[in-house]
Amino acid sequence: MKFTQPRLPYAPDDLAPVISQTTIDYHYGKHEKAYIDTLNQLIENTPFEDMALEQIICNSEGKLFNNAAQAWNHIFYFFQFSPNGLKEPGGKLRAKIDETFGSFEEFKKKFEEAGATLFGSGWVWLSADSDGKLFITQGRNAENPLTTGLKPILTFDVWEHAYYLDYQNLRAQYLHRLWDIVDWDIIEVRYGE
Ligand code: MN
Protein backbone atom coordinates (compact mmCIF):
# COMPACT_ATOMS: atom_id res chain seq x y z
CA MET A 1 0.00 0.00 0.00
CA LYS A 2 1.72 3.15 -1.12
CA PHE A 3 -0.88 5.68 -0.03
CA THR A 4 -2.54 5.41 3.37
CA GLN A 5 -5.68 7.26 4.41
CA PRO A 6 -4.71 9.95 6.92
CA ARG A 7 -6.61 10.01 10.22
CA LEU A 8 -8.88 12.98 10.68
CA PRO A 9 -7.50 15.73 12.96
CA TYR A 10 -10.84 15.84 14.85
CA ALA A 11 -13.41 13.38 16.24
CA PRO A 12 -16.08 12.11 13.79
CA ASP A 13 -18.82 14.06 15.60
CA ASP A 14 -16.79 17.28 16.08
CA LEU A 15 -18.13 19.03 12.97
CA ALA A 16 -21.81 18.39 13.74
CA PRO A 17 -24.33 19.76 13.03
CA VAL A 18 -22.64 21.29 9.94
CA ILE A 19 -21.34 17.86 8.91
CA SER A 20 -22.88 15.01 10.90
CA GLN A 21 -21.04 11.95 12.16
CA THR A 22 -23.09 9.84 9.73
CA THR A 23 -21.82 11.88 6.79
CA ILE A 24 -18.24 11.57 8.11
CA ASP A 25 -18.72 7.80 8.48
CA TYR A 26 -19.76 7.48 4.83
CA HIS A 27 -17.89 10.33 3.15
CA TYR A 28 -14.56 9.88 4.92
CA GLY A 29 -14.97 6.28 6.03
CA LYS A 30 -16.22 4.83 2.75
CA HIS A 31 -15.90 7.26 -0.18
CA GLU A 32 -12.44 8.68 0.59
CA LYS A 33 -11.19 5.25 1.61
CA ALA A 34 -12.45 3.68 -1.63
CA TYR A 35 -10.66 6.28 -3.79
CA ILE A 36 -7.38 5.63 -1.94
CA ASP A 37 -7.79 1.83 -2.07
CA THR A 38 -8.55 1.92 -5.82
CA LEU A 39 -5.62 4.29 -6.44
CA ASN A 40 -3.29 1.83 -4.70
CA GLN A 41 -4.59 -1.06 -6.81
CA LEU A 42 -4.23 0.89 -10.06
CA ILE A 43 -0.60 1.95 -9.50
CA GLU A 44 0.68 -1.40 -8.25
CA ASN A 45 3.66 -2.53 -10.35
CA THR A 46 3.48 0.52 -12.61
CA PRO A 47 5.83 3.55 -12.87
CA PHE A 48 3.18 5.57 -11.00
CA GLU A 49 4.15 3.68 -7.83
CA ASP A 50 7.24 5.89 -7.50
CA MET A 51 5.41 9.17 -7.99
CA ALA A 52 4.02 11.66 -5.50
CA LEU A 53 0.23 11.94 -5.58
CA GLU A 54 0.45 15.40 -7.20
CA GLN A 55 2.67 13.96 -9.97
CA ILE A 56 0.19 11.17 -10.64
CA ILE A 57 -2.63 13.72 -10.92
CA CYS A 58 -0.68 15.80 -13.45
CA ASN A 59 0.39 12.77 -15.53
CA SER A 60 -2.66 10.52 -15.73
CA GLU A 61 -6.11 10.36 -17.22
CA GLY A 62 -9.26 8.26 -17.03
CA LYS A 63 -9.77 5.94 -14.08
CA LEU A 64 -6.33 6.56 -12.56
CA PHE A 65 -6.71 10.33 -12.75
CA ASN A 66 -10.20 10.15 -11.25
CA ASN A 67 -9.10 8.09 -8.26
CA ALA A 68 -5.82 9.94 -7.68
CA ALA A 69 -7.48 13.36 -7.85
CA GLN A 70 -10.43 12.26 -5.71
CA ALA A 71 -8.01 10.89 -3.09
CA TRP A 72 -6.13 14.22 -3.04
CA ASN A 73 -9.30 16.34 -3.12
CA HIS A 74 -10.92 14.52 -0.20
CA ILE A 75 -7.81 14.61 1.99
CA PHE A 76 -7.53 18.34 1.25
CA TYR A 77 -11.22 18.91 1.96
CA PHE A 78 -11.34 17.14 5.31
CA PHE A 79 -8.12 18.76 6.56
CA GLN A 80 -9.39 22.34 6.21
CA PHE A 81 -12.08 21.98 8.89
CA SER A 82 -11.99 22.37 12.65
CA PRO A 83 -14.80 22.80 15.20
CA ASN A 84 -13.02 25.80 16.74
CA GLY A 85 -10.74 27.22 14.08
CA LEU A 86 -10.05 30.78 12.98
CA LYS A 87 -13.35 32.13 11.57
CA GLU A 88 -11.93 34.78 9.23
CA PRO A 89 -8.66 35.11 7.34
CA GLY A 90 -6.17 37.79 8.31
CA GLY A 91 -2.79 38.94 7.07
CA LYS A 92 -1.90 39.00 3.40
CA LEU A 93 -4.58 36.45 2.43
CA ARG A 94 -7.28 38.72 3.87
CA ALA A 95 -5.78 41.70 2.06
CA LYS A 96 -5.77 39.75 -1.22
CA ILE A 97 -9.36 38.56 -0.74
CA ASP A 98 -10.53 42.14 -0.08
CA GLU A 99 -8.59 43.42 -3.10
CA THR A 100 -9.84 40.68 -5.45
CA PHE A 101 -13.46 40.24 -4.39
CA GLY A 102 -14.29 43.53 -2.63
CA SER A 103 -14.72 42.05 0.85
CA PHE A 104 -14.67 38.74 2.74
CA GLU A 105 -18.48 38.67 2.64
CA GLU A 106 -18.49 39.19 -1.15
CA PHE A 107 -15.89 36.45 -1.56
CA LYS A 108 -18.01 33.97 0.40
CA LYS A 109 -21.06 34.87 -1.67
CA LYS A 110 -19.19 34.32 -4.96
CA PHE A 111 -17.69 31.06 -3.73
CA GLU A 112 -21.10 29.72 -2.64
CA GLU A 113 -22.59 30.80 -5.96
CA ALA A 114 -19.88 28.95 -7.91
CA GLY A 115 -20.61 25.82 -5.87
CA ALA A 116 -24.36 26.12 -6.21
CA THR A 117 -24.31 26.65 -9.99
CA LEU A 118 -21.93 23.82 -10.85
CA PHE A 119 -24.11 21.39 -12.78
CA GLY A 120 -23.66 17.80 -11.64
CA SER A 121 -20.82 16.55 -9.45
CA GLY A 122 -17.60 18.39 -8.72
CA TRP A 123 -15.72 20.85 -6.55
CA VAL A 124 -15.48 24.60 -6.11
CA TRP A 125 -11.95 25.85 -5.55
CA LEU A 126 -10.08 28.88 -4.28
CA SER A 127 -6.57 28.78 -5.72
CA ALA A 128 -3.55 31.05 -6.06
CA ASP A 129 -1.09 31.51 -8.89
CA SER A 130 2.65 31.99 -8.37
CA ASP A 131 2.13 35.74 -7.83
CA GLY A 132 -0.45 35.10 -5.10
CA LYS A 133 -3.36 36.16 -7.31
CA LEU A 134 -6.62 34.44 -6.26
CA PHE A 135 -9.08 32.52 -8.45
CA ILE A 136 -12.45 30.87 -7.80
CA THR A 137 -12.99 27.98 -10.21
CA GLN A 138 -15.48 25.16 -10.69
CA GLY A 139 -14.15 21.66 -11.33
CA ARG A 140 -16.28 18.90 -12.74
CA ASN A 141 -16.08 15.39 -11.24
CA ALA A 142 -12.49 14.96 -9.97
CA GLU A 143 -10.94 18.03 -11.65
CA ASN A 144 -8.21 19.75 -9.63
CA PRO A 145 -6.55 23.16 -10.29
CA LEU A 146 -3.09 21.55 -9.91
CA THR A 147 -3.40 20.43 -13.54
CA THR A 148 -3.65 24.07 -14.67
CA GLY A 149 -0.66 25.22 -12.63
CA LEU A 150 -2.63 26.77 -9.78
CA LYS A 151 -2.12 26.07 -6.08
CA PRO A 152 -5.42 25.08 -4.40
CA ILE A 153 -5.99 26.61 -0.96
CA LEU A 154 -9.69 25.88 -0.22
CA THR A 155 -12.30 23.55 -1.66
CA PHE A 156 -15.95 22.61 -1.07
CA ASP A 157 -17.10 19.20 -2.30
CA VAL A 158 -20.38 19.50 -4.19
CA TRP A 159 -20.90 15.84 -5.00
CA GLU A 160 -24.28 14.83 -3.59
CA HIS A 161 -22.60 12.30 -1.26
CA ALA A 162 -21.04 15.29 0.57
CA TYR A 163 -24.34 16.78 1.68
CA TYR A 164 -27.34 14.61 0.90
CA LEU A 165 -27.56 12.86 4.30
CA ASP A 166 -27.58 16.20 6.16
CA TYR A 167 -29.16 18.65 3.70
CA GLN A 168 -30.91 16.43 1.14
CA ASN A 169 -31.22 18.50 -2.07
CA LEU A 170 -30.31 21.82 -0.41
CA ARG A 171 -26.78 22.22 -1.76
CA ALA A 172 -26.75 26.01 -1.29
CA GLN A 173 -27.57 25.62 2.41
CA TYR A 174 -24.75 23.09 2.85
CA LEU A 175 -22.29 25.46 1.15
CA HIS A 176 -23.39 28.35 3.34
CA ARG A 177 -23.03 26.35 6.56
CA LEU A 178 -19.51 25.12 5.73
CA TRP A 179 -18.04 28.53 6.62
CA ASP A 180 -18.81 27.71 10.28
CA ILE A 181 -16.16 24.97 10.27
CA VAL A 182 -13.48 26.25 7.85
CA ASP A 183 -10.31 26.94 9.84
CA TRP A 184 -8.72 29.98 8.21
CA ASP A 185 -5.44 29.33 10.06
CA ILE A 186 -5.05 26.32 7.77
CA ILE A 187 -6.05 28.26 4.63
CA GLU A 188 -3.57 31.04 5.47
CA VAL A 189 -0.76 28.47 5.78
CA ARG A 190 -1.75 26.97 2.42
CA TYR A 191 -1.67 30.44 0.86
CA GLY A 192 1.79 30.97 2.27
CA GLU A 193 1.44 33.27 5.26
MN1 MN B 1 -16.76 13.63 -1.77
PDB file of C-alpha atoms and ligand atoms in Angstrom:
ATOM      1  CA  MET A   1       0.000   0.000   0.000  1.00  0.00           C
ATOM      2  CA  LYS A   2       1.717   3.150  -1.117  1.00  0.00           C
ATOM      3  CA  PHE A   3      -0.885   5.682  -0.025  1.00  0.00           C
ATOM      4  CA  THR A   4      -2.543   5.409   3.370  1.00  0.00           C
ATOM      5  CA  GLN A   5      -5.676   7.261   4.408  1.00  0.00           C
ATOM      6  CA  PRO A   6      -4.707   9.951   6.922  1.00  0.00           C
ATOM      7  CA  ARG A   7      -6.608  10.009  10.223  1.00  0.00           C
ATOM      8  CA  LEU A   8      -8.882  12.980  10.678  1.00  0.00           C
ATOM      9  CA  PRO A   9      -7.500  15.727  12.960  1.00  0.00           C
ATOM     10  CA  TYR A  10     -10.839  15.844  14.849  1.00  0.00           C
ATOM     11  CA  ALA A  11     -13.406  13.380  16.236  1.00  0.00           C
ATOM     12  CA  PRO A  12     -16.085  12.113  13.793  1.00  0.00           C
ATOM     13  CA  ASP A  13     -18.820  14.058  15.603  1.00  0.00           C
ATOM     14  CA  ASP A  14     -16.788  17.282  16.083  1.00  0.00           C
ATOM     15  CA  LEU A  15     -18.132  19.033  12.965  1.00  0.00           C
ATOM     16  CA  ALA A  16     -21.813  18.390  13.740  1.00  0.00           C
ATOM     17  CA  PRO A  17     -24.333  19.756  13.025  1.00  0.00           C
ATOM     18  CA  VAL A  18     -22.643  21.293   9.943  1.00  0.00           C
ATOM     19  CA  ILE A  19     -21.340  17.859   8.907  1.00  0.00           C
ATOM     20  CA  SER A  20     -22.875  15.005  10.896  1.00  0.00           C
ATOM     21  CA  GLN A  21     -21.040  11.952  12.160  1.00  0.00           C
ATOM     22  CA  THR A  22     -23.092   9.841   9.735  1.00  0.00           C
ATOM     23  CA  THR A  23     -21.816  11.879   6.794  1.00  0.00           C
ATOM     24  CA  ILE A  24     -18.239  11.568   8.111  1.00  0.00           C
ATOM     25  CA  ASP A  25     -18.718   7.803   8.483  1.00  0.00           C
ATOM     26  CA  TYR A  26     -19.760   7.481   4.832  1.00  0.00           C
ATOM     27  CA  HIS A  27     -17.894  10.329   3.145  1.00  0.00           C
ATOM     28  CA  TYR A  28     -14.555   9.882   4.916  1.00  0.00           C
ATOM     29  CA  GLY A  29     -14.969   6.276   6.033  1.00  0.00           C
ATOM     30  CA  LYS A  30     -16.224   4.828   2.748  1.00  0.00           C
ATOM     31  CA  HIS A  31     -15.905   7.263  -0.183  1.00  0.00           C
ATOM     32  CA  GLU A  32     -12.438   8.678   0.589  1.00  0.00           C
ATOM     33  CA  LYS A  33     -11.192   5.245   1.607  1.00  0.00           C
ATOM     34  CA  ALA A  34     -12.454   3.677  -1.633  1.00  0.00           C
ATOM     35  CA  TYR A  35     -10.662   6.279  -3.790  1.00  0.00           C
ATOM     36  CA  ILE A  36      -7.376   5.628  -1.943  1.00  0.00           C
ATOM     37  CA  ASP A  37      -7.787   1.831  -2.074  1.00  0.00           C
ATOM     38  CA  THR A  38      -8.551   1.920  -5.816  1.00  0.00           C
ATOM     39  CA  LEU A  39      -5.625   4.287  -6.441  1.00  0.00           C
ATOM     40  CA  ASN A  40      -3.287   1.829  -4.695  1.00  0.00           C
ATOM     41  CA  GLN A  41      -4.594  -1.064  -6.810  1.00  0.00           C
ATOM     42  CA  LEU A  42      -4.225   0.890 -10.064  1.00  0.00           C
ATOM     43  CA  ILE A  43      -0.598   1.951  -9.498  1.00  0.00           C
ATOM     44  CA  GLU A  44       0.676  -1.404  -8.253  1.00  0.00           C
ATOM     45  CA  ASN A  45       3.659  -2.530 -10.349  1.00  0.00           C
ATOM     46  CA  THR A  46       3.479   0.522 -12.606  1.00  0.00           C
ATOM     47  CA  PRO A  47       5.832   3.548 -12.868  1.00  0.00           C
ATOM     48  CA  PHE A  48       3.178   5.567 -10.996  1.00  0.00           C
ATOM     49  CA  GLU A  49       4.146   3.678  -7.834  1.00  0.00           C
ATOM     50  CA  ASP A  50       7.239   5.885  -7.498  1.00  0.00           C
ATOM     51  CA  MET A  51       5.405   9.171  -7.986  1.00  0.00           C
ATOM     52  CA  ALA A  52       4.022  11.660  -5.503  1.00  0.00           C
ATOM     53  CA  LEU A  53       0.234  11.939  -5.579  1.00  0.00           C
ATOM     54  CA  GLU A  54       0.448  15.402  -7.201  1.00  0.00           C
ATOM     55  CA  GLN A  55       2.669  13.962  -9.967  1.00  0.00           C
ATOM     56  CA  ILE A  56       0.185  11.170 -10.641  1.00  0.00           C
ATOM     57  CA  ILE A  57      -2.631  13.722 -10.922  1.00  0.00           C
ATOM     58  CA  CYS A  58      -0.677  15.797 -13.455  1.00  0.00           C
ATOM     59  CA  ASN A  59       0.385  12.768 -15.525  1.00  0.00           C
ATOM     60  CA  SER A  60      -2.657  10.518 -15.731  1.00  0.00           C
ATOM     61  CA  GLU A  61      -6.109  10.358 -17.216  1.00  0.00           C
ATOM     62  CA  GLY A  62      -9.258   8.264 -17.029  1.00  0.00           C
ATOM     63  CA  LYS A  63      -9.765   5.943 -14.078  1.00  0.00           C
ATOM     64  CA  LEU A  64      -6.326   6.555 -12.564  1.00  0.00           C
ATOM     65  CA  PHE A  65      -6.713  10.334 -12.753  1.00  0.00           C
ATOM     66  CA  ASN A  66     -10.196  10.151 -11.248  1.00  0.00           C
ATOM     67  CA  ASN A  67      -9.098   8.088  -8.259  1.00  0.00           C
ATOM     68  CA  ALA A  68      -5.817   9.942  -7.677  1.00  0.00           C
ATOM     69  CA  ALA A  69      -7.481  13.357  -7.851  1.00  0.00           C
ATOM     70  CA  GLN A  70     -10.428  12.259  -5.711  1.00  0.00           C
ATOM     71  CA  ALA A  71      -8.011  10.891  -3.090  1.00  0.00           C
ATOM     72  CA  TRP A  72      -6.132  14.223  -3.039  1.00  0.00           C
ATOM     73  CA  ASN A  73      -9.303  16.344  -3.125  1.00  0.00           C
ATOM     74  CA  HIS A  74     -10.919  14.524  -0.200  1.00  0.00           C
ATOM     75  CA  ILE A  75      -7.812  14.610   1.994  1.00  0.00           C
ATOM     76  CA  PHE A  76      -7.528  18.342   1.251  1.00  0.00           C
ATOM     77  CA  TYR A  77     -11.224  18.913   1.963  1.00  0.00           C
ATOM     78  CA  PHE A  78     -11.341  17.139   5.314  1.00  0.00           C
ATOM     79  CA  PHE A  79      -8.122  18.757   6.564  1.00  0.00           C
ATOM     80  CA  GLN A  80      -9.390  22.338   6.206  1.00  0.00           C
ATOM     81  CA  PHE A  81     -12.080  21.983   8.890  1.00  0.00           C
ATOM     82  CA  SER A  82     -11.995  22.370  12.646  1.00  0.00           C
ATOM     83  CA  PRO A  83     -14.796  22.796  15.198  1.00  0.00           C
ATOM     84  CA  ASN A  84     -13.021  25.801  16.738  1.00  0.00           C
ATOM     85  CA  GLY A  85     -10.739  27.225  14.082  1.00  0.00           C
ATOM     86  CA  LEU A  86     -10.050  30.781  12.984  1.00  0.00           C
ATOM     87  CA  LYS A  87     -13.347  32.128  11.571  1.00  0.00           C
ATOM     88  CA  GLU A  88     -11.933  34.778   9.228  1.00  0.00           C
ATOM     89  CA  PRO A  89      -8.660  35.111   7.343  1.00  0.00           C
ATOM     90  CA  GLY A  90      -6.166  37.793   8.308  1.00  0.00           C
ATOM     91  CA  GLY A  91      -2.790  38.944   7.065  1.00  0.00           C
ATOM     92  CA  LYS A  92      -1.899  38.996   3.401  1.00  0.00           C
ATOM     93  CA  LEU A  93      -4.578  36.448   2.431  1.00  0.00           C
ATOM     94  CA  ARG A  94      -7.279  38.719   3.868  1.00  0.00           C
ATOM     95  CA  ALA A  95      -5.783  41.700   2.064  1.00  0.00           C
ATOM     96  CA  LYS A  96      -5.770  39.755  -1.221  1.00  0.00           C
ATOM     97  CA  ILE A  97      -9.363  38.555  -0.741  1.00  0.00           C
ATOM     98  CA  ASP A  98     -10.526  42.139  -0.083  1.00  0.00           C
ATOM     99  CA  GLU A  99      -8.588  43.420  -3.101  1.00  0.00           C
ATOM    100  CA  THR A 100      -9.843  40.681  -5.454  1.00  0.00           C
ATOM    101  CA  PHE A 101     -13.459  40.244  -4.390  1.00  0.00           C
ATOM    102  CA  GLY A 102     -14.287  43.530  -2.633  1.00  0.00           C
ATOM    103  CA  SER A 103     -14.722  42.046   0.846  1.00  0.00           C
ATOM    104  CA  PHE A 104     -14.671  38.742   2.739  1.00  0.00           C
ATOM    105  CA  GLU A 105     -18.479  38.669   2.636  1.00  0.00           C
ATOM    106  CA  GLU A 106     -18.488  39.186  -1.149  1.00  0.00           C
ATOM    107  CA  PHE A 107     -15.886  36.447  -1.562  1.00  0.00           C
ATOM    108  CA  LYS A 108     -18.008  33.970   0.401  1.00  0.00           C
ATOM    109  CA  LYS A 109     -21.056  34.868  -1.666  1.00  0.00           C
ATOM    110  CA  LYS A 110     -19.192  34.323  -4.959  1.00  0.00           C
ATOM    111  CA  PHE A 111     -17.695  31.059  -3.727  1.00  0.00           C
ATOM    112  CA  GLU A 112     -21.096  29.715  -2.645  1.00  0.00           C
ATOM    113  CA  GLU A 113     -22.589  30.803  -5.960  1.00  0.00           C
ATOM    114  CA  ALA A 114     -19.880  28.954  -7.911  1.00  0.00           C
ATOM    115  CA  GLY A 115     -20.607  25.821  -5.872  1.00  0.00           C
ATOM    116  CA  ALA A 116     -24.364  26.125  -6.205  1.00  0.00           C
ATOM    117  CA  THR A 117     -24.307  26.650  -9.986  1.00  0.00           C
ATOM    118  CA  LEU A 118     -21.931  23.820 -10.855  1.00  0.00           C
ATOM    119  CA  PHE A 119     -24.114  21.394 -12.784  1.00  0.00           C
ATOM    120  CA  GLY A 120     -23.661  17.796 -11.637  1.00  0.00           C
ATOM    121  CA  SER A 121     -20.821  16.553  -9.448  1.00  0.00           C
ATOM    122  CA  GLY A 122     -17.604  18.387  -8.716  1.00  0.00           C
ATOM    123  CA  TRP A 123     -15.723  20.850  -6.554  1.00  0.00           C
ATOM    124  CA  VAL A 124     -15.483  24.598  -6.111  1.00  0.00           C
ATOM    125  CA  TRP A 125     -11.949  25.849  -5.545  1.00  0.00           C
ATOM    126  CA  LEU A 126     -10.079  28.878  -4.277  1.00  0.00           C
ATOM    127  CA  SER A 127      -6.571  28.782  -5.716  1.00  0.00           C
ATOM    128  CA  ALA A 128      -3.555  31.045  -6.060  1.00  0.00           C
ATOM    129  CA  ASP A 129      -1.088  31.509  -8.894  1.00  0.00           C
ATOM    130  CA  SER A 130       2.653  31.987  -8.368  1.00  0.00           C
ATOM    131  CA  ASP A 131       2.132  35.735  -7.834  1.00  0.00           C
ATOM    132  CA  GLY A 132      -0.449  35.100  -5.101  1.00  0.00           C
ATOM    133  CA  LYS A 133      -3.357  36.158  -7.311  1.00  0.00           C
ATOM    134  CA  LEU A 134      -6.619  34.440  -6.263  1.00  0.00           C
ATOM    135  CA  PHE A 135      -9.081  32.521  -8.446  1.00  0.00           C
ATOM    136  CA  ILE A 136     -12.450  30.873  -7.803  1.00  0.00           C
ATOM    137  CA  THR A 137     -12.994  27.978 -10.210  1.00  0.00           C
ATOM    138  CA  GLN A 138     -15.476  25.156 -10.692  1.00  0.00           C
ATOM    139  CA  GLY A 139     -14.145  21.659 -11.328  1.00  0.00           C
ATOM    140  CA  ARG A 140     -16.282  18.896 -12.741  1.00  0.00           C
ATOM    141  CA  ASN A 141     -16.081  15.393 -11.240  1.00  0.00           C
ATOM    142  CA  ALA A 142     -12.494  14.961  -9.969  1.00  0.00           C
ATOM    143  CA  GLU A 143     -10.945  18.031 -11.652  1.00  0.00           C
ATOM    144  CA  ASN A 144      -8.213  19.746  -9.633  1.00  0.00           C
ATOM    145  CA  PRO A 145      -6.548  23.157 -10.290  1.00  0.00           C
ATOM    146  CA  LEU A 146      -3.092  21.551  -9.914  1.00  0.00           C
ATOM    147  CA  THR A 147      -3.398  20.427 -13.542  1.00  0.00           C
ATOM    148  CA  THR A 148      -3.649  24.068 -14.668  1.00  0.00           C
ATOM    149  CA  GLY A 149      -0.657  25.218 -12.630  1.00  0.00           C
ATOM    150  CA  LEU A 150      -2.626  26.769  -9.784  1.00  0.00           C
ATOM    151  CA  LYS A 151      -2.122  26.070  -6.078  1.00  0.00           C
ATOM    152  CA  PRO A 152      -5.421  25.080  -4.400  1.00  0.00           C
ATOM    153  CA  ILE A 153      -5.989  26.613  -0.965  1.00  0.00           C
ATOM    154  CA  LEU A 154      -9.691  25.877  -0.216  1.00  0.00           C
ATOM    155  CA  THR A 155     -12.301  23.548  -1.657  1.00  0.00           C
ATOM    156  CA  PHE A 156     -15.948  22.613  -1.074  1.00  0.00           C
ATOM    157  CA  ASP A 157     -17.098  19.199  -2.295  1.00  0.00           C
ATOM    158  CA  VAL A 158     -20.383  19.503  -4.187  1.00  0.00           C
ATOM    159  CA  TRP A 159     -20.901  15.837  -4.996  1.00  0.00           C
ATOM    160  CA  GLU A 160     -24.275  14.825  -3.587  1.00  0.00           C
ATOM    161  CA  HIS A 161     -22.604  12.302  -1.264  1.00  0.00           C
ATOM    162  CA  ALA A 162     -21.038  15.287   0.569  1.00  0.00           C
ATOM    163  CA  TYR A 163     -24.339  16.782   1.682  1.00  0.00           C
ATOM    164  CA  TYR A 164     -27.343  14.605   0.903  1.00  0.00           C
ATOM    165  CA  LEU A 165     -27.562  12.859   4.301  1.00  0.00           C
ATOM    166  CA  ASP A 166     -27.583  16.203   6.161  1.00  0.00           C
ATOM    167  CA  TYR A 167     -29.161  18.653   3.699  1.00  0.00           C
ATOM    168  CA  GLN A 168     -30.907  16.426   1.135  1.00  0.00           C
ATOM    169  CA  ASN A 169     -31.217  18.495  -2.069  1.00  0.00           C
ATOM    170  CA  LEU A 170     -30.309  21.821  -0.410  1.00  0.00           C
ATOM    171  CA  ARG A 171     -26.782  22.222  -1.765  1.00  0.00           C
ATOM    172  CA  ALA A 172     -26.749  26.008  -1.285  1.00  0.00           C
ATOM    173  CA  GLN A 173     -27.569  25.620   2.405  1.00  0.00           C
ATOM    174  CA  TYR A 174     -24.753  23.089   2.854  1.00  0.00           C
ATOM    175  CA  LEU A 175     -22.286  25.457   1.150  1.00  0.00           C
ATOM    176  CA  HIS A 176     -23.395  28.352   3.344  1.00  0.00           C
ATOM    177  CA  ARG A 177     -23.029  26.347   6.560  1.00  0.00           C
ATOM    178  CA  LEU A 178     -19.513  25.121   5.735  1.00  0.00           C
ATOM    179  CA  TRP A 179     -18.039  28.535   6.615  1.00  0.00           C
ATOM    180  CA  ASP A 180     -18.808  27.712  10.277  1.00  0.00           C
ATOM    181  CA  ILE A 181     -16.157  24.969  10.268  1.00  0.00           C
ATOM    182  CA  VAL A 182     -13.481  26.246   7.848  1.00  0.00           C
ATOM    183  CA  ASP A 183     -10.313  26.937   9.842  1.00  0.00           C
ATOM    184  CA  TRP A 184      -8.718  29.982   8.209  1.00  0.00           C
ATOM    185  CA  ASP A 185      -5.443  29.328  10.062  1.00  0.00           C
ATOM    186  CA  ILE A 186      -5.055  26.322   7.767  1.00  0.00           C
ATOM    187  CA  ILE A 187      -6.048  28.257   4.629  1.00  0.00           C
ATOM    188  CA  GLU A 188      -3.568  31.038   5.473  1.00  0.00           C
ATOM    189  CA  VAL A 189      -0.763  28.472   5.782  1.00  0.00           C
ATOM    190  CA  ARG A 190      -1.752  26.967   2.425  1.00  0.00           C
ATOM    191  CA  TYR A 191      -1.672  30.440   0.865  1.00  0.00           C
ATOM    192  CA  GLY A 192       1.795  30.966   2.272  1.00  0.00           C
ATOM    193  CA  GLU A 193       1.441  33.270   5.264  1.00  0.00           C
TER     194      GLU A 193
HETATM  195 MN    MN B   1     -16.756  13.626  -1.769  1.00  0.00          MN
END
